[in-house]
Tab-separated table of C-alpha atoms in Angstrom:
chain	number	residue	atom	x	y	z
A	1	UNK	CA	85.018	-11.178	3.832
A	2	UNK	CA	83.027	-14.272	2.926
A	3	UNK	CA	79.706	-12.461	2.487
A	4	UNK	CA	79.835	-12.430	-1.338
A	5	UNK	CA	80.729	-16.129	-1.417
A	6	UNK	CA	77.859	-16.914	0.970
A	7	UNK	CA	75.501	-14.942	-1.262
A	8	UNK	CA	76.578	-16.950	-4.296
A	9	UNK	CA	76.120	-20.181	-2.361
A	10	UNK	CA	72.629	-19.096	-1.378
A	11	UNK	CA	71.823	-18.322	-5.019
A	12	UNK	CA	72.996	-21.779	-6.042
A	13	UNK	CA	70.822	-23.404	-3.382
A	14	UNK	CA	67.828	-21.265	-4.370
A	15	UNK	CA	68.126	-21.937	-8.104
A	16	UNK	CA	66.272	-25.287	-8.145
A	17	UNK	CA	63.416	-23.741	-6.145
A	18	UNK	CA	63.034	-20.830	-8.568
A	19	UNK	CA	63.142	-23.147	-11.595
A	20	UNK	CA	60.485	-25.333	-9.978
A	21	UNK	CA	58.343	-22.303	-9.097
A	22	UNK	CA	58.575	-20.995	-12.678
A	23	UNK	CA	57.604	-24.359	-14.139
A	24	UNK	CA	54.752	-24.759	-11.651
A	25	UNK	CA	53.400	-21.279	-12.405
A	26	UNK	CA	53.263	-22.191	-16.095
A	27	UNK	CA	51.692	-25.597	-15.473
A	28	UNK	CA	48.899	-24.149	-13.351
A	29	UNK	CA	48.462	-21.030	-15.470
A	30	UNK	CA	48.851	-22.149	-19.096
A	31	UNK	CA	45.455	-22.258	-20.865
A	32	UNK	CA	46.225	-25.615	-22.507
A	33	UNK	CA	47.304	-27.350	-19.307
A	34	UNK	CA	44.860	-29.721	-17.582
A	35	UNK	CA	46.179	-28.427	-14.239
A	36	UNK	CA	44.789	-24.977	-15.010
A	37	UNK	CA	41.240	-26.351	-14.780
A	38	UNK	CA	41.668	-27.621	-11.212
A	39	UNK	CA	40.017	-25.711	-8.333
A	40	UNK	CA	42.416	-23.060	-6.996
A	41	UNK	CA	44.695	-23.292	-10.041
A	42	UNK	CA	44.748	-19.517	-10.520
A	43	UNK	CA	45.806	-18.981	-6.922
A	44	UNK	CA	48.509	-21.636	-7.247
A	45	UNK	CA	49.846	-20.116	-10.474
A	46	UNK	CA	49.930	-16.624	-8.938
A	47	UNK	CA	51.706	-17.838	-5.804
A	48	UNK	CA	54.306	-19.775	-7.744
A	49	UNK	CA	55.038	-16.851	-10.045
A	50	UNK	CA	55.441	-14.518	-7.084
A	51	UNK	CA	57.884	-16.990	-5.503
A	52	UNK	CA	59.762	-17.262	-8.796
A	53	UNK	CA	60.130	-13.506	-9.199
A	54	UNK	CA	61.279	-13.028	-5.596
A	55	UNK	CA	63.938	-15.727	-5.892
A	56	UNK	CA	65.144	-15.444	-9.498
A	57	UNK	CA	68.341	-13.777	-10.728
A	58	UNK	CA	67.846	-10.561	-12.674
A	59	UNK	CA	70.289	-10.214	-15.534
A	60	UNK	CA	71.081	-6.952	-17.309
A	61	UNK	CA	68.059	-6.036	-19.480
A	62	UNK	CA	68.342	-5.036	-23.124
A	63	UNK	CA	67.616	-1.490	-24.263
A	64	UNK	CA	65.230	-3.033	-26.777
A	65	UNK	CA	64.905	0.132	-28.884
A	66	UNK	CA	64.522	-1.292	-32.384
A	67	UNK	CA	62.290	1.290	-34.055
A	68	UNK	CA	60.964	4.789	-33.534
A	69	UNK	CA	57.699	6.399	-34.607
A	70	UNK	CA	58.202	10.070	-35.465
A	71	UNK	CA	55.132	11.921	-36.748
A	72	UNK	CA	53.687	8.749	-38.201
A	73	UNK	CA	56.900	7.599	-39.898
A	74	UNK	CA	58.641	4.464	-38.647
A	75	UNK	CA	62.433	4.627	-38.334
A	76	UNK	CA	64.509	1.496	-37.679
A	77	UNK	CA	67.045	1.942	-34.851
A	78	UNK	CA	70.323	0.052	-34.573
A	79	UNK	CA	72.354	-0.087	-31.356
A	80	UNK	CA	76.050	0.294	-32.222
A	81	UNK	CA	79.141	0.089	-30.032
A	82	UNK	CA	81.297	3.113	-30.834
A	83	UNK	CA	84.060	2.536	-28.261
A	84	UNK	CA	84.976	-0.016	-25.624
A	85	UNK	CA	86.977	0.501	-22.472
A	86	UNK	CA	87.503	-2.003	-19.655
A	87	UNK	CA	84.750	-0.524	-17.495
A	88	UNK	CA	82.443	1.119	-20.057
A	89	UNK	CA	81.109	0.959	-23.591
A	90	UNK	CA	80.054	3.973	-25.632
A	91	UNK	CA	76.845	3.119	-27.488
A	92	UNK	CA	75.046	4.966	-30.245
A	93	UNK	CA	71.442	4.472	-31.249
A	94	UNK	CA	71.489	5.138	-34.985
A	95	UNK	CA	68.249	5.903	-36.804
A	96	UNK	CA	67.706	4.889	-40.432
A	97	UNK	CA	65.333	5.905	-43.215
A	98	UNK	CA	65.019	5.520	-46.994
A	99	UNK	CA	63.339	8.902	-47.429
A	100	UNK	CA	65.843	11.522	-48.646
A	101	UNK	CA	64.034	14.406	-46.958
A	102	UNK	CA	63.783	12.625	-43.617
A	103	UNK	CA	67.412	11.506	-43.902
A	104	UNK	CA	68.586	15.116	-44.202
A	105	UNK	CA	66.601	16.041	-41.096
A	106	UNK	CA	68.148	13.171	-39.156
A	107	UNK	CA	71.647	14.231	-40.176
A	108	UNK	CA	70.971	17.786	-39.045
A	109	UNK	CA	69.825	16.715	-35.569
A	110	UNK	CA	72.252	17.691	-32.760
A	111	UNK	CA	74.313	14.913	-31.111
A	112	UNK	CA	73.680	14.221	-27.431
A	113	UNK	CA	75.843	12.198	-25.042
A	114	UNK	CA	73.829	10.765	-22.144
A	115	UNK	CA	76.153	9.941	-19.254
A	116	UNK	CA	74.375	7.229	-17.300
A	117	UNK	CA	74.959	6.799	-13.563
A	118	UNK	CA	77.350	4.182	-12.241
A	119	UNK	CA	75.443	3.753	-9.011
A	120	UNK	CA	73.897	0.319	-8.918
A	121	UNK	CA	71.527	0.020	-11.843
A	122	UNK	CA	72.449	-0.554	-15.472
A	123	UNK	CA	72.301	2.179	-18.108
A	124	UNK	CA	69.078	0.579	-19.376
A	125	UNK	CA	67.341	2.409	-16.528
A	126	UNK	CA	67.515	5.397	-18.918
A	127	UNK	CA	65.706	3.550	-21.723
A	128	UNK	CA	62.812	6.031	-21.675
A	129	UNK	CA	65.274	8.932	-21.660
A	130	UNK	CA	67.041	7.578	-24.738
A	131	UNK	CA	63.864	6.685	-26.627
A	132	UNK	CA	62.432	10.169	-26.106
A	133	UNK	CA	65.664	11.959	-27.040
A	134	UNK	CA	65.899	9.942	-30.270
A	135	UNK	CA	62.958	11.845	-31.719
A	136	UNK	CA	65.095	14.943	-32.201
A	137	UNK	CA	68.726	13.980	-31.563
A	138	UNK	CA	71.597	11.671	-32.395
A	139	UNK	CA	71.939	9.809	-29.098
A	140	UNK	CA	75.026	8.273	-27.466
A	141	UNK	CA	75.100	6.728	-23.982
A	142	UNK	CA	77.678	5.374	-21.555
A	143	UNK	CA	76.985	1.702	-20.816
A	144	UNK	CA	78.919	0.829	-17.655
A	145	UNK	CA	80.286	-2.694	-17.267
A	146	UNK	CA	79.533	-4.792	-14.200
A	147	UNK	CA	82.826	-4.720	-12.245
A	148	UNK	CA	82.626	-8.432	-11.445
A	149	UNK	CA	83.016	-9.083	-15.175
A	150	UNK	CA	86.276	-7.095	-15.457
A	151	UNK	CA	89.478	-9.129	-14.817
A	152	UNK	CA	91.850	-7.725	-12.213
A	153	UNK	CA	94.506	-7.492	-14.943
A	154	UNK	CA	92.649	-4.397	-16.203
A	155	UNK	CA	93.642	-2.538	-13.043
A	156	UNK	CA	91.606	-0.328	-10.749
A	157	UNK	CA	88.861	2.135	-11.665
A	158	UNK	CA	88.710	5.383	-9.699
A	159	UNK	CA	86.630	8.549	-9.859
A	160	UNK	CA	89.563	10.144	-11.702
A	161	UNK	CA	89.294	7.377	-14.296
A	162	UNK	CA	85.580	8.111	-14.642
A	163	UNK	CA	86.383	11.737	-15.443
A	164	UNK	CA	88.932	10.581	-18.008
A	165	UNK	CA	86.417	8.254	-19.659
A	166	UNK	CA	83.920	11.121	-20.052
A	167	UNK	CA	86.585	13.346	-21.606
A	168	UNK	CA	87.645	10.612	-24.043
A	169	UNK	CA	84.045	10.021	-25.154
A	170	UNK	CA	83.446	13.752	-25.627
A	171	UNK	CA	86.557	14.014	-27.790
A	172	UNK	CA	85.616	10.940	-29.825
A	173	UNK	CA	82.132	12.239	-30.641
A	174	UNK	CA	83.387	15.790	-31.163
A	175	UNK	CA	82.865	18.513	-28.569
A	176	UNK	CA	82.195	21.336	-31.042
A	177	UNK	CA	78.596	20.208	-31.755
A	178	UNK	CA	77.914	18.038	-28.726
A	179	UNK	CA	75.403	18.402	-25.899
A	180	UNK	CA	75.967	16.386	-22.703
A	181	UNK	CA	73.194	15.166	-20.411
A	182	UNK	CA	74.216	13.740	-17.023
A	183	UNK	CA	71.658	11.983	-14.834
A	184	UNK	CA	72.167	11.864	-11.050
A	185	UNK	CA	75.633	10.681	-9.917
A	186	UNK	CA	77.579	11.605	-13.118
A	187	UNK	CA	76.763	15.301	-12.785
A	188	UNK	CA	79.885	15.543	-10.618
A	189	UNK	CA	82.442	13.816	-12.917
A	190	UNK	CA	80.861	15.430	-16.005
A	191	UNK	CA	81.236	18.895	-14.499
A	192	UNK	CA	84.834	18.016	-13.598
A	193	UNK	CA	85.574	16.667	-17.081
A	194	UNK	CA	84.279	19.776	-18.867
A	195	UNK	CA	85.938	22.097	-16.332
A	196	UNK	CA	89.344	20.507	-16.937
A	197	UNK	CA	88.883	20.627	-20.711
A	198	UNK	CA	87.978	24.311	-20.530
A	199	UNK	CA	90.968	25.080	-18.286
A	200	UNK	CA	93.285	23.435	-20.826
A	201	UNK	CA	91.826	25.480	-23.666
A	202	UNK	CA	90.131	22.486	-25.296
A	203	UNK	CA	86.825	22.686	-27.121
A	204	UNK	CA	83.928	22.038	-24.743
A	205	UNK	CA	80.365	20.870	-25.504
A	206	UNK	CA	77.797	23.429	-26.562
A	207	UNK	CA	75.634	22.682	-23.549
A	208	UNK	CA	75.389	20.484	-20.475
A	209	UNK	CA	72.135	19.366	-18.881
A	210	UNK	CA	72.452	18.199	-15.272
A	211	UNK	CA	69.561	16.263	-13.778
A	212	UNK	CA	69.096	15.453	-10.088
A	213	UNK	CA	72.780	15.252	-9.179
A	214	UNK	CA	74.864	15.691	-5.995
A	215	UNK	CA	76.891	18.742	-7.027
A	216	UNK	CA	76.763	20.095	-3.460
A	217	UNK	CA	75.266	17.656	-0.954
A	218	UNK	CA	75.433	20.249	1.814
A	219	UNK	CA	72.223	21.667	0.315
A	220	UNK	CA	69.064	19.963	1.649
A	221	UNK	CA	70.797	16.707	2.648
A	222	UNK	CA	68.728	13.549	2.157
A	223	UNK	CA	68.821	10.179	3.922
A	224	UNK	CA	71.338	9.008	1.315
A	225	UNK	CA	73.598	11.976	2.072
A	226	UNK	CA	73.262	11.510	5.822
A	227	UNK	CA	74.334	7.867	5.663
A	228	UNK	CA	77.532	8.871	3.879
A	229	UNK	CA	78.375	11.528	6.465
A	230	UNK	CA	77.380	9.634	9.610
A	231	UNK	CA	79.776	6.751	8.933
A	232	UNK	CA	83.564	7.163	8.590
A	233	UNK	CA	85.232	6.020	5.379
A	234	UNK	CA	86.790	2.988	7.078
A	235	UNK	CA	83.287	1.759	7.923
A	236	UNK	CA	82.397	1.607	4.221
A	237	UNK	CA	85.706	-0.093	3.435
A	238	UNK	CA	85.187	-2.807	6.048
A	239	UNK	CA	81.414	-3.245	5.715
A	240	UNK	CA	80.318	-2.998	2.070
A	241	UNK	CA	83.492	-3.789	0.117
A	242	UNK	CA	84.017	-7.459	-0.791
A	243	UNK	CA	86.129	-9.490	-3.248
A	244	UNK	CA	84.447	-10.996	-6.306
A	245	UNK	CA	84.058	-14.814	-6.012
A	246	UNK	CA	85.914	-17.255	-8.240
A	247	UNK	CA	82.964	-17.935	-10.574
A	248	UNK	CA	83.275	-14.531	-12.287
A	249	UNK	CA	85.936	-13.080	-14.633
A	250	UNK	CA	86.700	-10.370	-12.054
A	251	UNK	CA	87.690	-12.931	-9.410
A	252	UNK	CA	89.456	-11.137	-6.558
A	253	UNK	CA	88.483	-7.600	-7.596
A	254	UNK	CA	87.262	-5.505	-4.669
A	255	UNK	CA	83.738	-4.228	-5.296
A	256	UNK	CA	80.623	-2.828	-3.712
A	257	UNK	CA	78.381	-5.793	-4.653
A	258	UNK	CA	75.131	-5.206	-6.475
A	259	UNK	CA	73.143	-7.404	-4.091
A	260	UNK	CA	74.105	-5.159	-1.156
A	261	UNK	CA	73.104	-2.087	-3.139
A	262	UNK	CA	69.784	-3.716	-3.967
A	263	UNK	CA	69.159	-4.401	-0.286
A	264	UNK	CA	69.767	-0.712	0.345
A	265	UNK	CA	67.325	0.310	-2.402
A	266	UNK	CA	64.623	-1.946	-0.965
A	267	UNK	CA	65.266	-0.776	2.609
A	268	UNK	CA	64.513	2.824	1.643
A	269	UNK	CA	60.838	2.001	0.949
A	270	UNK	CA	60.114	-1.538	2.218
A	271	UNK	CA	56.382	-0.986	2.643
A	272	UNK	CA	56.018	0.290	-0.917
A	273	UNK	CA	57.810	-2.733	-2.383
A	274	UNK	CA	55.866	-5.196	-0.215
A	275	UNK	CA	52.605	-3.591	-1.302
A	276	UNK	CA	53.695	-3.688	-4.938
A	277	UNK	CA	54.336	-7.441	-4.774
A	278	UNK	CA	51.017	-8.037	-3.021
A	279	UNK	CA	49.248	-5.981	-5.704
A	280	UNK	CA	51.004	-8.086	-8.369
A	281	UNK	CA	49.654	-11.255	-6.758
A	282	UNK	CA	46.141	-9.767	-6.639
A	283	UNK	CA	46.373	-8.653	-10.290
A	284	UNK	CA	47.208	-12.215	-11.304
A	285	UNK	CA	44.199	-13.522	-9.366
A	286	UNK	CA	41.892	-10.959	-10.982
A	287	UNK	CA	43.321	-11.550	-14.447
A	288	UNK	CA	44.524	-7.952	-14.724
A	289	UNK	CA	47.341	-8.839	-17.100
A	290	UNK	CA	48.273	-5.270	-18.083
A	291	UNK	CA	49.054	-4.203	-14.508
A	292	UNK	CA	50.848	-7.509	-13.865
A	293	UNK	CA	53.024	-6.952	-16.930
A	294	UNK	CA	53.825	-3.407	-15.784
A	295	UNK	CA	55.033	-4.862	-12.481
A	296	UNK	CA	57.234	-7.363	-14.310
A	297	UNK	CA	58.789	-4.691	-16.517
A	298	UNK	CA	59.533	-2.382	-13.593
A	299	UNK	CA	61.145	-5.013	-11.375
A	300	UNK	CA	63.027	-6.647	-14.237
A	301	UNK	CA	64.848	-3.295	-14.432
A	302	UNK	CA	64.863	-2.331	-10.755
A	303	UNK	CA	66.188	-5.682	-9.539
A	304	UNK	CA	68.980	-5.858	-12.131
A	305	UNK	CA	72.044	-4.395	-10.411
A	306	UNK	CA	75.786	-4.333	-11.039
A	307	UNK	CA	78.899	-4.348	-8.859
A	308	UNK	CA	80.792	-1.067	-8.535
A	309	UNK	CA	84.608	-0.936	-8.354
A	310	UNK	CA	85.615	-0.346	-4.739
A	311	UNK	CA	88.082	2.466	-5.543
A	312	UNK	CA	85.469	4.427	-7.475
A	313	UNK	CA	82.784	3.936	-4.828
A	314	UNK	CA	85.019	4.978	-1.933
A	315	UNK	CA	86.301	7.984	-3.916
A	316	UNK	CA	82.704	9.078	-4.465
A	317	UNK	CA	81.775	8.703	-0.791
A	318	UNK	CA	84.808	10.699	0.320
A	319	UNK	CA	85.051	13.382	-2.399
A	320	UNK	CA	81.364	14.021	-3.090
A	321	UNK	CA	79.515	13.260	0.142
A	322	UNK	CA	81.997	13.603	2.996
A	323	UNK	CA	84.538	16.261	2.017
A	324	UNK	CA	82.508	18.170	-0.625
A	325	UNK	CA	85.690	18.897	-2.552
A	326	UNK	CA	83.989	20.093	-5.752
A	327	UNK	CA	81.881	22.944	-4.270
A	328	UNK	CA	84.769	23.864	-1.929
A	329	UNK	CA	87.137	24.244	-4.888
A	330	UNK	CA	89.585	21.663	-3.516
A	331	UNK	CA	89.164	18.732	-5.900
A	332	UNK	CA	92.168	17.654	-7.928
A	333	UNK	CA	91.944	15.077	-10.721
A	334	UNK	CA	95.285	13.552	-11.714
A	335	UNK	CA	97.037	16.570	-10.243
A	336	UNK	CA	94.835	19.202	-11.942
A	337	UNK	CA	92.535	21.424	-9.888
A	338	UNK	CA	88.874	21.264	-10.938
A	339	UNK	CA	87.663	24.814	-11.520
A	340	UNK	CA	84.119	25.049	-12.969
A	341	UNK	CA	84.524	28.824	-13.347
A	342	UNK	CA	86.853	28.062	-16.277
A	343	UNK	CA	83.826	27.016	-18.343
A	344	UNK	CA	82.689	29.872	-20.538
A	345	UNK	CA	81.405	28.523	-23.851
A	346	UNK	CA	79.067	25.784	-22.586
A	347	UNK	CA	75.457	26.611	-21.688
A	348	UNK	CA	74.032	25.094	-18.481
A	349	UNK	CA	70.603	23.690	-17.654
A	350	UNK	CA	69.977	22.128	-14.231
A	351	UNK	CA	66.878	20.084	-13.423
A	352	UNK	CA	65.549	19.059	-10.016
A	353	UNK	CA	62.455	17.179	-8.870
A	354	UNK	CA	60.336	18.802	-6.206
A	355	UNK	CA	59.998	15.493	-4.313
A	356	UNK	CA	63.458	14.075	-4.996
A	357	UNK	CA	64.513	12.053	-1.935
A	358	UNK	CA	67.967	11.172	-3.325
A	359	UNK	CA	69.353	14.538	-4.481
A	360	UNK	CA	67.768	17.258	-2.390
A	361	UNK	CA	66.592	20.691	-3.455
A	362	UNK	CA	69.482	22.959	-4.447
A	363	UNK	CA	72.124	20.231	-4.796
A	364	UNK	CA	72.082	20.316	-8.612
A	365	UNK	CA	71.330	24.029	-8.850
A	366	UNK	CA	74.605	24.643	-7.004
A	367	UNK	CA	76.338	24.218	-10.378
A	368	UNK	CA	75.151	27.722	-11.326
A	369	UNK	CA	77.228	29.291	-8.569
A	370	UNK	CA	80.284	27.193	-9.394
A	371	UNK	CA	80.061	27.905	-13.148
A	372	UNK	CA	80.525	31.646	-12.717
A	373	UNK	CA	82.230	31.941	-16.105
A	374	UNK	CA	79.033	31.068	-17.971
A	375	UNK	CA	76.965	34.115	-18.901
A	376	UNK	CA	73.741	34.509	-16.923
A	377	UNK	CA	71.596	34.310	-20.045
A	378	UNK	CA	73.160	30.926	-20.856
A	379	UNK	CA	72.108	29.366	-17.538
A	380	UNK	CA	68.662	27.945	-16.831
A	381	UNK	CA	67.080	25.965	-14.009
A	382	UNK	CA	63.939	23.828	-13.978
A	383	UNK	CA	62.146	22.491	-10.926
A	384	UNK	CA	59.644	19.777	-11.810
A	385	UNK	CA	56.590	20.002	-9.577
A	386	UNK	CA	55.387	16.709	-8.155
A	387	UNK	CA	58.348	14.752	-9.538
A	388	UNK	CA	60.574	12.437	-7.542
A	389	UNK	CA	64.068	11.369	-8.518
A	390	UNK	CA	63.101	9.007	-11.326
A	391	UNK	CA	60.304	11.227	-12.587
A	392	UNK	CA	62.675	13.816	-14.011
A	393	UNK	CA	64.178	11.388	-16.542
A	394	UNK	CA	61.580	8.648	-16.979
A	395	UNK	CA	57.823	8.377	-17.265
A	396	UNK	CA	55.019	10.793	-18.019
A	397	UNK	CA	56.511	13.888	-16.359
A	398	UNK	CA	59.795	13.377	-18.185
A	399	UNK	CA	58.044	13.124	-21.552
A	400	UNK	CA	55.489	15.918	-21.074
A	401	UNK	CA	57.172	18.436	-18.751
A	402	UNK	CA	60.931	17.925	-18.752
A	403	UNK	CA	61.783	16.819	-22.279
A	404	UNK	CA	60.140	19.783	-24.062
A	405	UNK	CA	62.348	22.116	-21.979
A	406	UNK	CA	65.459	20.014	-22.664
A	407	UNK	CA	64.695	19.894	-26.388
A	408	UNK	CA	64.157	23.648	-26.525
A	409	UNK	CA	67.361	24.321	-24.567
A	410	UNK	CA	69.500	22.092	-26.799
A	411	UNK	CA	67.962	23.569	-29.955
A	412	UNK	CA	68.804	27.063	-28.746
A	413	UNK	CA	72.510	26.212	-28.544
A	414	UNK	CA	72.698	23.772	-31.459
A	415	UNK	CA	74.064	26.450	-33.779
């Protein structure tokens, strides 16, 4: 039970070393410093920076989307908070222009709600997704709050609460014109949220795009799925759940700490990460600043993790990965049975990566079988050749192969 406290103590002890390493890297690497002219200065600067980046704390990055170039025209972008709940903020990226013709086009663009995963990384992991969507859409995104920053007075946060949050955000934006994109983990609560709305006779979004999600983890189980099924639920409760230390607003809240999640991420491909850090060191020695900066950008995002509420995490392990309640038709949210066949007026697009090692082949496509009330012509599936998990929503394949299909699909059902 003291693991989180020990981690914080270790961070406190390591802090002076990382500050010293950062300062030393700058002293030996800055062009104006006399130390940079000493023999071996480049090697010293590279070594110190590597030590600094291994030991430093990684805070939540900014989205940093301040402008957008569309067909040669520059549009300022303002990040606005549209709603705030204890565990999530609803953000909108609003585009501006002084040109009357361009303004009309922007107003006519369809609204899209991107539901970001609450599974370790911050919503900024979808920065490329948001930036690309902004070319043709009004974009909203769920920005999940680090659970260690939420006081215990705000109560627990469960998977049922997650579903409720999604429904509230859909209603606030307006379901009648909305398109919902869920990336990875939220495909399950998003499908539940829209199913329950449809069963109640509420308006549902025009379309839902589900990307690399665990709708039915019995299909092509991955190493992630196997871990969840090989261990009983009590093992997760006793091994990975810890109380937040006293130096955070959420003191005493039970969470799955971000540092443990990060260790799990690194353990999946340790050789790849070790090689990446060695390549970074070599790039600094060679003066290859572009590749070195790419490394910094990637790990600034990858190493920034958040704590997940224990109730939500354990619900997800049990409901999604162990008992498969959604595909078995046995999931109840706040006493209401989740029935995806109730959805009839929302088009469906599922997307999977050929090389996805987190959500295996067929896990997302399973939504087509469950959503039997959607007409066949309103259901599409895309398998992205050569793409891993992250490639379907970020990077070159997302921009050149996936996004054109998403844009076309949304336009078809935008009315």
